[in-house]
mmCIF file of C-alpha atoms in Angstrom:
data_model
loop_
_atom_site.group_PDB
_atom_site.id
_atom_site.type_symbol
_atom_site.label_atom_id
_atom_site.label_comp_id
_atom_site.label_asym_id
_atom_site.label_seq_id
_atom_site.Cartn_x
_atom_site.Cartn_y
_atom_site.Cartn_z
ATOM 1 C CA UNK A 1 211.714 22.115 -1.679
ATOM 2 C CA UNK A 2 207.982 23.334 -1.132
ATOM 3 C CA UNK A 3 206.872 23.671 -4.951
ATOM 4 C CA UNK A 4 209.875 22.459 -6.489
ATOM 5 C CA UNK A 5 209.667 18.711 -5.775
ATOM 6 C CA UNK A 6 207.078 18.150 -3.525
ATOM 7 C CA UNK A 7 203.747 19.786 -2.233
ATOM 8 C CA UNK A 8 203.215 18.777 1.115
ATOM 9 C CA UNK A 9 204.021 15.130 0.970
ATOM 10 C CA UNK A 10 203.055 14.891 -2.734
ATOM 11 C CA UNK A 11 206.088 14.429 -5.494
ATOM 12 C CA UNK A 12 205.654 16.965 -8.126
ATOM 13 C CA UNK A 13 205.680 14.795 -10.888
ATOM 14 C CA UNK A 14 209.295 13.488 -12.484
ATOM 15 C CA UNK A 15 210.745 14.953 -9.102
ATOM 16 C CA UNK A 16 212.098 11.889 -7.966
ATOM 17 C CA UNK A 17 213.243 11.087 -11.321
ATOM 18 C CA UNK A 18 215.177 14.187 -11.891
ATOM 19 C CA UNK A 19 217.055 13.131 -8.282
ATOM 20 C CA UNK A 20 217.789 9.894 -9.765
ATOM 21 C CA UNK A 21 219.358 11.157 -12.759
ATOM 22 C CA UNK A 22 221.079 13.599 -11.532
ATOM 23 C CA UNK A 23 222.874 11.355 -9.170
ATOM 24 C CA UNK A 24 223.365 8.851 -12.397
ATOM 25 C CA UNK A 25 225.319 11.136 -14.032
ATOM 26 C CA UNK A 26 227.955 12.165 -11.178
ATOM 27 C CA UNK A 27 226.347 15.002 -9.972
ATOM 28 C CA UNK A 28 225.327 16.218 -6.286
ATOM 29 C CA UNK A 29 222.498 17.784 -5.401
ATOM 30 C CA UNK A 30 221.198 19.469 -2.065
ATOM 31 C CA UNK A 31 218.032 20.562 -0.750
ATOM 32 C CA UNK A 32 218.051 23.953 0.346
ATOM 33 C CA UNK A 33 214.996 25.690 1.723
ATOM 34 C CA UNK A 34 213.901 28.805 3.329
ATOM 35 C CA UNK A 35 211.344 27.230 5.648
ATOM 36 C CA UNK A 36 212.510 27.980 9.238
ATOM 37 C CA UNK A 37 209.504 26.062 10.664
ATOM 38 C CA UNK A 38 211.242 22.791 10.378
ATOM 39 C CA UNK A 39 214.246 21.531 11.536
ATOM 40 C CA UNK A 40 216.677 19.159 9.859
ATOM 41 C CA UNK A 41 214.926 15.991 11.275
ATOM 42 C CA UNK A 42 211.661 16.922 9.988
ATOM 43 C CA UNK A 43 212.549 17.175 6.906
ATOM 44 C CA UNK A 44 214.352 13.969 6.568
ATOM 45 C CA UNK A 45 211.258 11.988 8.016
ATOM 46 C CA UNK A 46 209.138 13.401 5.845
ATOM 47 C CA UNK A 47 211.549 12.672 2.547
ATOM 48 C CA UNK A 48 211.844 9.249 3.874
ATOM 49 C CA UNK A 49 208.120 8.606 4.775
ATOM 50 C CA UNK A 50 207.840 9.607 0.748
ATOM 51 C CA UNK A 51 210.500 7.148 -0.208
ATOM 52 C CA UNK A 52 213.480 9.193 -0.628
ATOM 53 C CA UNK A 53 216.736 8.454 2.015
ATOM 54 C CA UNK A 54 219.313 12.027 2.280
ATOM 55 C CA UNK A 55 222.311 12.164 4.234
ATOM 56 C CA UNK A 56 221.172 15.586 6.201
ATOM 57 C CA UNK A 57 225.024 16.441 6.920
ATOM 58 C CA UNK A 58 225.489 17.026 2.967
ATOM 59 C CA UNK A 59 222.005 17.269 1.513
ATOM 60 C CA UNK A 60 219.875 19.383 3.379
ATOM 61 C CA UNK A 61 220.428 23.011 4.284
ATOM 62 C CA UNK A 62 217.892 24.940 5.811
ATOM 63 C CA UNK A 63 217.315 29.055 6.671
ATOM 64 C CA UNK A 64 217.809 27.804 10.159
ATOM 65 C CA UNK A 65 220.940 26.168 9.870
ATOM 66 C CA UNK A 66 222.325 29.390 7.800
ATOM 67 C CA UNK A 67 221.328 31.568 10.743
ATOM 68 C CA UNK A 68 223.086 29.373 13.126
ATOM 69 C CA UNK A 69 226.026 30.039 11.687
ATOM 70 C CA UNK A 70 225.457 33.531 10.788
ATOM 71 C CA UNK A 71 224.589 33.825 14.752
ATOM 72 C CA UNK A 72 227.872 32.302 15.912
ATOM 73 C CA UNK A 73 230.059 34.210 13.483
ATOM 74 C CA UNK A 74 229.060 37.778 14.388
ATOM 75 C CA UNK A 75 227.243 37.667 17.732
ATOM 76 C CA UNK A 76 229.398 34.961 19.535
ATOM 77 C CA UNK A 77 227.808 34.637 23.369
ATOM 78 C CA UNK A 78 225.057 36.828 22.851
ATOM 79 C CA UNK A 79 221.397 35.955 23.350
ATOM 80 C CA UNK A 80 218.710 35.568 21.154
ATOM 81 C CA UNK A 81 214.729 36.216 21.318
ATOM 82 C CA UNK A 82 214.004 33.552 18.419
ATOM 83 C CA UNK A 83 210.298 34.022 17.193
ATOM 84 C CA UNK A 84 209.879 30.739 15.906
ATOM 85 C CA UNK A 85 208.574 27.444 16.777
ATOM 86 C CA UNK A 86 209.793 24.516 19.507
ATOM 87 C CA UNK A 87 211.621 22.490 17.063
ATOM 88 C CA UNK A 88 213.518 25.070 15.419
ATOM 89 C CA UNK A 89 214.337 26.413 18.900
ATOM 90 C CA UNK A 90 215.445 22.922 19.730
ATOM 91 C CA UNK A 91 217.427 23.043 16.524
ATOM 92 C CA UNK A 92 219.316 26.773 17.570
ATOM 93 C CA UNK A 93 219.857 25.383 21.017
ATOM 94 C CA UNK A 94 221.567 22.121 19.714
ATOM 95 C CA UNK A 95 223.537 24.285 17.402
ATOM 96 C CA UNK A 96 225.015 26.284 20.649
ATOM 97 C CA UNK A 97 222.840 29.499 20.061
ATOM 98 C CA UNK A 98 221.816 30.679 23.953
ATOM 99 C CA UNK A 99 218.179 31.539 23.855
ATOM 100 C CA UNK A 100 216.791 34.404 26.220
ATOM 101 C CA UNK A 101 212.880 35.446 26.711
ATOM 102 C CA UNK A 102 213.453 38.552 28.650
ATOM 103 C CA UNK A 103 216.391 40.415 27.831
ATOM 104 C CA UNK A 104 217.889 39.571 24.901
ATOM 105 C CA UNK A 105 220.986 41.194 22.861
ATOM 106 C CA UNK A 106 219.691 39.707 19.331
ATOM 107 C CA UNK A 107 215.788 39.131 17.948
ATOM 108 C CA UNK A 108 215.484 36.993 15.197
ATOM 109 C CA UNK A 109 212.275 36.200 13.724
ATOM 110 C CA UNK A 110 211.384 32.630 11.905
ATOM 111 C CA UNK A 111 208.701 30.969 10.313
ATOM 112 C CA UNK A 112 206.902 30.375 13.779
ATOM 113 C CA UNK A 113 203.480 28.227 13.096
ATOM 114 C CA UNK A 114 202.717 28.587 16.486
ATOM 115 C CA UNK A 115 202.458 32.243 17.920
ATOM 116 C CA UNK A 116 199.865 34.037 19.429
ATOM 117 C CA UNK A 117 199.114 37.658 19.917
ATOM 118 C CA UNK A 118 201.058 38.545 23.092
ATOM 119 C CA UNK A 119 204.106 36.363 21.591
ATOM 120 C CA UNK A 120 204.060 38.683 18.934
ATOM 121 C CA UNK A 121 203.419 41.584 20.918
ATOM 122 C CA UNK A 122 206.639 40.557 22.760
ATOM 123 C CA UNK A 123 208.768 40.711 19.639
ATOM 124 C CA UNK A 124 207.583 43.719 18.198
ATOM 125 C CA UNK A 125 208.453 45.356 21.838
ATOM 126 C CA UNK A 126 211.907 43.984 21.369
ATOM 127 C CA UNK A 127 211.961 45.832 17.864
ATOM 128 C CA UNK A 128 211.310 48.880 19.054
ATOM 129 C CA UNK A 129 214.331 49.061 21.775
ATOM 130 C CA UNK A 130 216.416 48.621 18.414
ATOM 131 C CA UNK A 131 218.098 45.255 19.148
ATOM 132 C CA UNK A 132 219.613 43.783 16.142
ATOM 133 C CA UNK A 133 217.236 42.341 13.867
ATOM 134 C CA UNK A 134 217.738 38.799 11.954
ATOM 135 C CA UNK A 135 214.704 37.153 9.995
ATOM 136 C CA UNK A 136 215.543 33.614 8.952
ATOM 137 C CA UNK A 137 214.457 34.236 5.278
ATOM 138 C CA UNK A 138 212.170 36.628 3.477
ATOM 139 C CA UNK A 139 209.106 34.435 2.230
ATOM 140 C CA UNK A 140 206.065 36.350 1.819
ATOM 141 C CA UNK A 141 203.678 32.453 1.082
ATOM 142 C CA UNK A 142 204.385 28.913 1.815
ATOM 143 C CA UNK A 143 202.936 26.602 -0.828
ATOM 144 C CA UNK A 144 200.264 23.978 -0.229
ATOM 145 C CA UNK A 145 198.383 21.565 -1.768
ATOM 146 C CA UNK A 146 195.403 24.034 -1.569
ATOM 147 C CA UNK A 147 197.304 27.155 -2.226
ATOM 148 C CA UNK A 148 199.363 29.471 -0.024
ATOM 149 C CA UNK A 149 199.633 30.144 3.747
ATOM 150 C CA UNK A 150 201.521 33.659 4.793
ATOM 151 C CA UNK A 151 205.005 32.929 5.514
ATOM 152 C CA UNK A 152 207.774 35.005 7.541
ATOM 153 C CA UNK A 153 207.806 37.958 5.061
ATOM 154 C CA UNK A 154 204.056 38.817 5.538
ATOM 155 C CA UNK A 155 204.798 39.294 9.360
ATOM 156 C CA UNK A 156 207.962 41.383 8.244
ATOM 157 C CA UNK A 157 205.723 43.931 6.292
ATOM 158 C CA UNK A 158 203.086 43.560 9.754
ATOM 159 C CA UNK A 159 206.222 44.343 12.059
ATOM 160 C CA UNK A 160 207.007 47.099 10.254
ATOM 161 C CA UNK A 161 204.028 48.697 9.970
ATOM 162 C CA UNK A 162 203.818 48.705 13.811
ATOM 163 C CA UNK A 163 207.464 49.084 15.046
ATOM 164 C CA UNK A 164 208.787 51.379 11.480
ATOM 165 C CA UNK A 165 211.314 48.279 11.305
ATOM 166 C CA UNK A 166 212.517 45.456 8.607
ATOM 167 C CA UNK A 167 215.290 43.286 9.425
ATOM 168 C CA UNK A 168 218.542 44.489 9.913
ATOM 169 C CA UNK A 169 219.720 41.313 8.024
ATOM 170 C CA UNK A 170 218.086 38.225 5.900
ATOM 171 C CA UNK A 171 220.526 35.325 6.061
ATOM 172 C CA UNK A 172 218.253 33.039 4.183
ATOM 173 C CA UNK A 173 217.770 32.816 -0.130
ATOM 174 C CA UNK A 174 218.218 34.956 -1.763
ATOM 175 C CA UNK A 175 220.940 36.167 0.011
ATOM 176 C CA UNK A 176 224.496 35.693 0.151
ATOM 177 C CA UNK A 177 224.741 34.560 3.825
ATOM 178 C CA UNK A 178 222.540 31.295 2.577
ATOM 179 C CA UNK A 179 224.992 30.540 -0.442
ATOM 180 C CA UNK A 180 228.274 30.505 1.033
ATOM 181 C CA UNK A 181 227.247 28.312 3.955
ATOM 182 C CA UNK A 182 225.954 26.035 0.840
ATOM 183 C CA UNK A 183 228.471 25.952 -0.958
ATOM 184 C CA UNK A 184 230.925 25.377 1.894
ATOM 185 C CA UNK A 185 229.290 22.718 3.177
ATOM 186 C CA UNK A 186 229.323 20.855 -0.697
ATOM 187 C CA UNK A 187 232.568 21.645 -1.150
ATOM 188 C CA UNK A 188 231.205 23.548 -4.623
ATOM 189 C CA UNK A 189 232.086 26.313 -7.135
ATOM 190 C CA UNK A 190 229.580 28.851 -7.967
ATOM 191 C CA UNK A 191 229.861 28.663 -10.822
ATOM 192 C CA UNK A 192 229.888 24.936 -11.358
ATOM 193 C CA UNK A 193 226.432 25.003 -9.333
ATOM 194 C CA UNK A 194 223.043 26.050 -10.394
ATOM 195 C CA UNK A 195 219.976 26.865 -8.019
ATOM 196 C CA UNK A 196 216.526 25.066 -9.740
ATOM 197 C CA UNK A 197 213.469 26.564 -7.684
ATOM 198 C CA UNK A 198 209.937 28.126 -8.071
ATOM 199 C CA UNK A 199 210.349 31.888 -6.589
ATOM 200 C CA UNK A 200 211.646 34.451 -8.400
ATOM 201 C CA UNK A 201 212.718 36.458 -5.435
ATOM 202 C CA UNK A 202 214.310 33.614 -3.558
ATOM 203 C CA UNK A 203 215.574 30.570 -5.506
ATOM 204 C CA UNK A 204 216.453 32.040 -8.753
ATOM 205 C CA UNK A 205 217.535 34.841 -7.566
ATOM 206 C CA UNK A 206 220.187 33.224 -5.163
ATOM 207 C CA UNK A 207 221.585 31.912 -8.213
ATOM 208 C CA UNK A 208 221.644 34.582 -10.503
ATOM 209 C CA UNK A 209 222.827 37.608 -7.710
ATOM 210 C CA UNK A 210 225.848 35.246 -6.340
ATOM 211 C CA UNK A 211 227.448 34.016 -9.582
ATOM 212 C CA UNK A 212 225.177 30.680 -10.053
ATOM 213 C CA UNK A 213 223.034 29.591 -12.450
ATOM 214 C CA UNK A 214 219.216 30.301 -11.724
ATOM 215 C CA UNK A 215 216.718 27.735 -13.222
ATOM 216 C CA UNK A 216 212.925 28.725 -12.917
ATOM 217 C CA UNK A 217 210.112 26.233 -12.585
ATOM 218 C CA UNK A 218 206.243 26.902 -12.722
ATOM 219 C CA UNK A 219 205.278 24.214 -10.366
ATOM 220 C CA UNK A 220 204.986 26.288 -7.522
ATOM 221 C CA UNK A 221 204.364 29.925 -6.166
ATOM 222 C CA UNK A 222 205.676 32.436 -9.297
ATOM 223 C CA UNK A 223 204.441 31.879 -12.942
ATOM 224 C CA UNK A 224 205.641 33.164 -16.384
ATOM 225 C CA UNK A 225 203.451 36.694 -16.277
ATOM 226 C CA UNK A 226 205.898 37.610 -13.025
ATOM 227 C CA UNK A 227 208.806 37.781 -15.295
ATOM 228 C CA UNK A 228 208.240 41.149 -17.203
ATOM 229 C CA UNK A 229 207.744 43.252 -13.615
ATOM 230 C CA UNK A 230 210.853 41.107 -11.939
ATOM 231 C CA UNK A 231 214.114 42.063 -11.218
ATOM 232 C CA UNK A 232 215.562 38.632 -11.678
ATOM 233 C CA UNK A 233 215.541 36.787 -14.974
ATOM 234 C CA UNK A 234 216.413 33.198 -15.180
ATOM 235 C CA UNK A 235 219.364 31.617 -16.855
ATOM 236 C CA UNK A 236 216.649 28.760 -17.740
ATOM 237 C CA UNK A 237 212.956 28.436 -17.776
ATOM 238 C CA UNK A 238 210.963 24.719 -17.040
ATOM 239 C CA UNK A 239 207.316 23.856 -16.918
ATOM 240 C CA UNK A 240 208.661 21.487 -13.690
ATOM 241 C CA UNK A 241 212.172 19.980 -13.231
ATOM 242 C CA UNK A 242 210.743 16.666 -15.074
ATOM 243 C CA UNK A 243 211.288 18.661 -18.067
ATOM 244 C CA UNK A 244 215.481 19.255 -17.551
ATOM 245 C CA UNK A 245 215.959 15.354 -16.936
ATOM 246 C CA UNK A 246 216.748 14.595 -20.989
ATOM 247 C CA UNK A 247 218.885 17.677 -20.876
ATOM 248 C CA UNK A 248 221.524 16.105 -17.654
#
């Protein structure tokens, strides 16, 4: 979402045109996004405060609601540390994950916007006893308006460097985890479905590792001179997704 149609609570331009069409011509499309500092609510406040009304059961999966699942299918009962913010902790809670501060069988770190030091502290101590260790998604920047703010992969590489550990598992894009809960919910084929997203390492790459299409645009965090040193190479390459509306 962040730098694909909107930045902040700005429309990229043609992004709500590209919705429209897509929708005109019998298609489905879904928001999916990495950002674990939101919950499902947010996000469908702020896409209706911009003009734009989403059923949230159908169009709208988020990192969080991936690792929900991911939670319940291999560590029914157990508790989880969750190093992220009150409404996504609201969100894990509703979604029958049992939280724990103090002792803990799981850590799972988010994109928390509102830790301090000894929070931190805290989860890097859990690290170290080697619980199992989830991250949300791998993100190194969130797009703004005015740039980029560090996002949950930046305090991956600082965890590491203190505690010698990366997650265990990333459920979020570009990873398989993310996909399957997708496409379950939508009812879709793989390869009937294409991913359309700014980062290399997260949106096109979910599309072109798990047998979907991968469409790059250069509205947001990755630009045309990452391609030669990247792993992933797009199936398609836009200036924003206003340019693939005459193609639906």
């Amino acid at each position: 979402m962040d730098g694909t149609v909107y930045l902040d609570e700005t429309w990229i331009d043609g992004a709500k045109e590209f919705l429209a069409r897509i929708e005109q011509t019998g298609r489905k499309y879904c928001f999916m996004t990495n950002n674990s500092s939101k919950n499902a609510e947010v996000y469908v406040d702020k896409l209706h405060r911009m003009g734009l009304d989403i059923d949230p059961t159908k169009q709208l999966i988020t990192s969080g609601h991936a690792t929900i699942d991911y939670l319940k299918r291999n560590y029914p009962g157990k508790k989880i540390y969750l190093f992220g913010n009150k409404v996504l902790m609201d969100e894990f809670e509703a979604g029958g994950i049992t939280l724990e501060e103090e002792h803990p069988d799981v850590v799972v770190s988010a994109f928390d916007t509102s830790f301090d030091y000894a929070k931190l502290c805290k989860f890097c101590d859990f690290v170290r006893e080697g619980l199992p260790y989830i991250g949300t998604h791998p993100d190194y920047n969130c797009p703004t308006k005015t740039g980029f703010v560090p996002d949950i992969g930046s305090l991956h590489a600082y965890v590491n460097a203190s505690t010698g550990r990366m997650p265990d598992k990333i459920v979020g894009k570009p990873n398989k985890e993310i996909i399957d809960y997708t496409l379950n919910v939508l009812g879709a084929k793989p390869e009937n479905t294409a991913v359309v997203g700014d980062r290399l390492y997260t949106d096109v790459k979910s599309g072109v590792f798990n047998g979907l299409y991968g469409i790059f645009v250069l509205s947001g965090e990755a630009q045309l001179v990452d391609l030669p040193d990247s792993d992933v190479q797009p199936h398609l390459i836009f200036d924003s997704v206003k340019e693939i509306i005459p193609l639906l």
